[in-house]
XYZ file of C-alpha atoms in Angstrom:
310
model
C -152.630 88.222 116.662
C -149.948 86.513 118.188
C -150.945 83.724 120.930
C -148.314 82.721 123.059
C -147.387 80.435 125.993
C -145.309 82.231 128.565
C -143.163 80.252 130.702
C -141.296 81.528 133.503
C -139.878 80.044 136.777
C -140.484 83.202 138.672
C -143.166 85.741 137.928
C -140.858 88.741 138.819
C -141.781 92.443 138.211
C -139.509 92.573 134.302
C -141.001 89.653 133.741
C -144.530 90.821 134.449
C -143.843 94.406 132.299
C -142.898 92.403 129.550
C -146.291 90.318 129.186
C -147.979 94.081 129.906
C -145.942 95.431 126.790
C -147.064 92.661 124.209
C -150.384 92.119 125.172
C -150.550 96.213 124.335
C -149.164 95.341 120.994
C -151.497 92.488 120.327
C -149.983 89.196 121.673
C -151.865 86.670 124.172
C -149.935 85.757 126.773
C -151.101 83.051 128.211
C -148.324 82.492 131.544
C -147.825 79.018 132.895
C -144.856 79.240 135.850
C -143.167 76.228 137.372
C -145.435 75.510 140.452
C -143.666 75.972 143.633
C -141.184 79.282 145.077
C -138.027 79.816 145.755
C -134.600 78.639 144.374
C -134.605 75.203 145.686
C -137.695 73.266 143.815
C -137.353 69.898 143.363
C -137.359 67.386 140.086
C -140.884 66.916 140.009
C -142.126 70.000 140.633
C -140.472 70.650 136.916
C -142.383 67.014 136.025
C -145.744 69.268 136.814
C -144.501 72.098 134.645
C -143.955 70.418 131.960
C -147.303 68.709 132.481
C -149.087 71.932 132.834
C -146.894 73.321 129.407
C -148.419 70.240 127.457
C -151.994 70.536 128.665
C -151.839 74.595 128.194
C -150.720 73.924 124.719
C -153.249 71.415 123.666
C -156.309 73.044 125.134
C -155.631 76.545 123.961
C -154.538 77.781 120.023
C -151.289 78.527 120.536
C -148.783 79.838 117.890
C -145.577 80.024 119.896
C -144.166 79.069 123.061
C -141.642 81.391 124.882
C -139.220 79.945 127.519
C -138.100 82.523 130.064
C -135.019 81.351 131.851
C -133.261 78.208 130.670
C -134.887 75.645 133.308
C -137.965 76.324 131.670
C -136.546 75.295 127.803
C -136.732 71.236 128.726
C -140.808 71.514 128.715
C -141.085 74.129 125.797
C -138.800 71.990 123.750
C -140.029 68.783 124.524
C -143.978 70.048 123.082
C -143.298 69.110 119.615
C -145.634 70.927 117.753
C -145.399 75.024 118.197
C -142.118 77.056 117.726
C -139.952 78.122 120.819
C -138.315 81.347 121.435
C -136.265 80.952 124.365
C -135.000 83.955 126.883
C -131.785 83.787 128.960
C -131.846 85.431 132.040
C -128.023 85.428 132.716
C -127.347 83.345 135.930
C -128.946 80.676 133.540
C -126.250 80.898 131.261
C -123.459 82.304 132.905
C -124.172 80.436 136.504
C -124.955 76.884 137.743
C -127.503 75.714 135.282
C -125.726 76.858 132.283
C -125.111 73.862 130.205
C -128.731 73.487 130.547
C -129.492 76.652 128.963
C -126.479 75.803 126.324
C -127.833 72.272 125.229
C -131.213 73.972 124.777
C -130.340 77.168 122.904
C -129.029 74.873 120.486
C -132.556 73.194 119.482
C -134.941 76.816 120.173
C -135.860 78.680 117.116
C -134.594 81.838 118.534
C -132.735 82.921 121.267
C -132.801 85.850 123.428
C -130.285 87.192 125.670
C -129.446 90.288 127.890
C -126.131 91.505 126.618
C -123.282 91.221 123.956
C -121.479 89.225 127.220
C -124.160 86.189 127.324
C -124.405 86.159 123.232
C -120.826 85.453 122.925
C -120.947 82.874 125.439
C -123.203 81.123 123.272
C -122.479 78.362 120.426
C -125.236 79.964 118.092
C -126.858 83.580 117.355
C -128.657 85.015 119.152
C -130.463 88.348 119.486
C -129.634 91.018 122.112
C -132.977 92.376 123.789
C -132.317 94.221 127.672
C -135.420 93.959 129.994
C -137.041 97.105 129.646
C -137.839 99.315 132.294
C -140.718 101.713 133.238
C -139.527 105.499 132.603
C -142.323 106.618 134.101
C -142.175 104.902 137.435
C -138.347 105.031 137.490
C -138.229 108.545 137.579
C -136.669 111.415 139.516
C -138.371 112.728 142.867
C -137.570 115.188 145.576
C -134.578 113.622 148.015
C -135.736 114.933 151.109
C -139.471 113.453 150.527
C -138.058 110.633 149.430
C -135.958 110.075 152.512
C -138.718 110.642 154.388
C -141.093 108.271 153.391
C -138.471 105.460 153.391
C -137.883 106.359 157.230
C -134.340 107.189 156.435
C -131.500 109.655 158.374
C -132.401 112.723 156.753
C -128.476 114.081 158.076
C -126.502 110.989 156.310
C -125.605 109.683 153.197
C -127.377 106.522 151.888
C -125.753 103.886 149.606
C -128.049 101.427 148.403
C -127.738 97.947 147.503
C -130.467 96.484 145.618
C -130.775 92.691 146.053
C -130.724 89.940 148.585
C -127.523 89.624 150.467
C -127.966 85.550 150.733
C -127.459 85.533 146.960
C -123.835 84.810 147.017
C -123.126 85.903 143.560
C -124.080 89.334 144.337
C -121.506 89.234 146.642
C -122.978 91.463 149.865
C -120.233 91.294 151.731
C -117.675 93.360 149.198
C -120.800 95.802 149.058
C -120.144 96.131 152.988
C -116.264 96.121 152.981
C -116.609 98.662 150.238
C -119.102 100.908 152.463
C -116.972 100.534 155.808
C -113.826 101.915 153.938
C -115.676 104.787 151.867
C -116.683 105.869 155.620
C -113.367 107.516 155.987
C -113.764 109.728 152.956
C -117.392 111.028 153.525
C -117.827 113.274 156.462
C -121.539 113.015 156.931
C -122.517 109.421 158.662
C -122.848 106.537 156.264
C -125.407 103.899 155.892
C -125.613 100.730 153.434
C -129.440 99.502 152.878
C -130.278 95.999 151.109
C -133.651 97.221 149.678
C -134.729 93.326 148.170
C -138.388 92.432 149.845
C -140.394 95.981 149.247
C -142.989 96.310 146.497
C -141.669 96.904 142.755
C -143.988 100.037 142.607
C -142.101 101.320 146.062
C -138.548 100.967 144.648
C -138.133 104.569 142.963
C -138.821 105.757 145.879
C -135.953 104.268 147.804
C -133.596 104.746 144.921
C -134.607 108.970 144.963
C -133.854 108.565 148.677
C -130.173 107.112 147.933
C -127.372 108.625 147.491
C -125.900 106.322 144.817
C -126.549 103.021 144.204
C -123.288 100.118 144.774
C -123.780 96.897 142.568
C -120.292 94.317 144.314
C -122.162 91.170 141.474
C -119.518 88.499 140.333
C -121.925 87.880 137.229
C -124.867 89.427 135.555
C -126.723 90.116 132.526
C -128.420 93.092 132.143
C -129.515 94.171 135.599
C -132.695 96.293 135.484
C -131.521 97.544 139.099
C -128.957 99.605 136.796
C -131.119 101.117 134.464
C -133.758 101.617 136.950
C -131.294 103.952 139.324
C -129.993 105.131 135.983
C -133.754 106.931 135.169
C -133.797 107.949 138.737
C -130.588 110.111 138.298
C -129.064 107.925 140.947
C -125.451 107.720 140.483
C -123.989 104.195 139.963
C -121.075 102.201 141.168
C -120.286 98.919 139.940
C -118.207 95.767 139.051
C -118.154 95.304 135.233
C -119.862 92.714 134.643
C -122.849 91.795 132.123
C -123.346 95.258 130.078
C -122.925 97.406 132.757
C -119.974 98.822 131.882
C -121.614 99.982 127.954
C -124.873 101.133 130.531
C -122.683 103.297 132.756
C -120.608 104.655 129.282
C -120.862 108.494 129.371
C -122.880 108.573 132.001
C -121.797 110.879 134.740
C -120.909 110.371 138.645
C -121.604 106.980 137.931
C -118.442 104.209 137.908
C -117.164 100.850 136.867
C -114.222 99.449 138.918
C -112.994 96.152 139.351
C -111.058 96.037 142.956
C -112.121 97.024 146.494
C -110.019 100.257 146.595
C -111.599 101.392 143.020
C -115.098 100.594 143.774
C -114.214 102.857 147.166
C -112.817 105.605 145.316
C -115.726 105.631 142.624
C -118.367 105.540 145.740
C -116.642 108.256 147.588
C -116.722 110.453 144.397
C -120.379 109.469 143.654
C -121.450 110.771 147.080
C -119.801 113.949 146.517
C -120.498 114.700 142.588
C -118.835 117.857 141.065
C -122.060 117.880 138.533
C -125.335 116.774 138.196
C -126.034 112.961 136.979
C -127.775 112.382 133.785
C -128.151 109.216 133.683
C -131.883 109.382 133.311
C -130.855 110.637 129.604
C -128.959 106.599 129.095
C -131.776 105.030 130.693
C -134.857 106.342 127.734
C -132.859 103.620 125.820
C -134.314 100.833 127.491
C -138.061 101.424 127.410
C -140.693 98.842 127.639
C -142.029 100.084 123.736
C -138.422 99.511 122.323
C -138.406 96.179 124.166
C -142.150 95.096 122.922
C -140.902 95.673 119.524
C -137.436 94.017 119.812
C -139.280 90.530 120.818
C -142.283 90.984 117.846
C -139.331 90.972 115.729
C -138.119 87.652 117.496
C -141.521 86.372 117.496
C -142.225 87.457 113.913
C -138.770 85.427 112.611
C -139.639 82.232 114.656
C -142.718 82.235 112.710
C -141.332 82.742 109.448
C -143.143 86.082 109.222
C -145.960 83.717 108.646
C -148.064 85.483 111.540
C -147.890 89.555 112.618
C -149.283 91.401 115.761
C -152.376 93.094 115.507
């Protein structure tokens, strides 16, 4: 068996399927976050984490310590005894904090990153392993029920936006601009919904209740939002960035454009598809077991093979 130390800034719902899919293939988790919320924590609530990362390590066998997100590499690299396998997020390394996640990439065993996009960013290798995704949560359901429990306009068409709109670099207000122009080329009523604050295990509901899902990001890695609508059947339109554009290859009524009168055009033809999506067929890719074993592999190499998952 495997024991590892988890770290993580943010114990968000990928982050939580991912401990569920190795401790079914054996590993310990054992998940120490930075104490604190939110986007704004200070110096020394990282000065706690990284006391809570030593004392975690030295009062529990540990054979590996895994970094998720690059603010948490400092205190896994800085315990000087156990491997580190660090994960990159993708506004860690493509965003504000990314020479942080650069400088310690460099000194981590292995590396771990979303998409082709955020290895070649990188001075060193590093191995390509997508957050996987739940196919049997994200899955399709009945529209009209679906638009009913949500509390929805049963009579208009719903285009939904899944994330905060106060993180700028999703960039909300294109998502609205693009909305307010597709109005003119829809003739039932249109409504834009910012579905960010609802339970994880309530999201396929709201995306079987959509219409098509509009992603307006100026950077990402490899959104689970995408692959999530994509096993829902909910047609996609978004900017190309991170791997969405190799997500959304093939996959039909869903788009990649990169101007305002593109994305329009893609959303207007997404609300009015001339066949049935498939993306749920794409989206069987990304599955938590392919995931599970993707990172034992990682695990396995930082190791040097020397220890294998029960």
């Amino acid at each position: 068996m495997v024991r590892t130390l988890q770290l993580v800034t943010t114990r968000r719902p990928f982050f939580e399927q991912q401990v569920e899919v190795l401790e079914r293939n054996g590993v310990s988790c054992t998940v120490v976050p930075v104490p604190g919320g939110g986007r704004g924590r200070s110096l020394a609530a990282y000065v706690r984490f990284y006391a809570r990362v030593l004392g975690a390590a030295r009062d529990r066998e540990i054979d590996l310590v895994h970094a998720n997100y690059g603010l948490t590499a400092p205190a896994a690299l800085a315990q000087p005894v156990r491997p580190v396998v660090l994960s990159l997020w993708g506004s860690d390394l493509l965003g504000r904090y990314g020479t942080v996640s650069q400088q310690c990439a460099r000194f981590a065993d292995e590396t771990v990153v979303m998409s082709d996009e955020m290895a070649a960013a990188l001075d060193r290798e590093a191995t390509v392993v997508p957050h996987g995704i739940d196919t049997d949560r994200f899955a399709p359901e009945p529209r009209a029920e679906a638009v009913d429990a949500v509390g929805w306009d049963g009579d208009a068409k719903h285009v939904l936006f899944p994330y905060d709109t106060e993180r700028a670099e999703k960039n909300y207000p294109r998502a609205e601009r693009v909305v307010e122009r597709a109005r003119g080329a829809v003739e039932r009523p249109l409504e834009l919904h910012a579905v960010s604050s609802v339970p994880h295990e309530a999201v396929p509901t709201y995306m079987n209740a959509a219409d098509a899902m509009l992603l307006t990001s100026d950077r990402e890695g490899s959104p689970n939002a995408v692959k999530e609508a994509l096993a829902c059947n909910l047609p996609v339109v978004a900017t190309p960035v991170g791997d969405v554009p190799d997500l959304l290859d093939g996959v039909d009524c869903s788009a990649v454009a990169d101007t305002d009168a593109a994305l329009t055009d893609a959303l207007a033809g997404a609300l009015a598809p001339t066949t049935d999506p498939n993306g749920r067929e794409r989206a069987r890719e990304f599955g938590l077991d392919r995931m599970g074993e993707d990172l034992l592999s990682v695990y396995e190499r930082a190791l040097d093979g020397e220890v294998t998952a029960a």
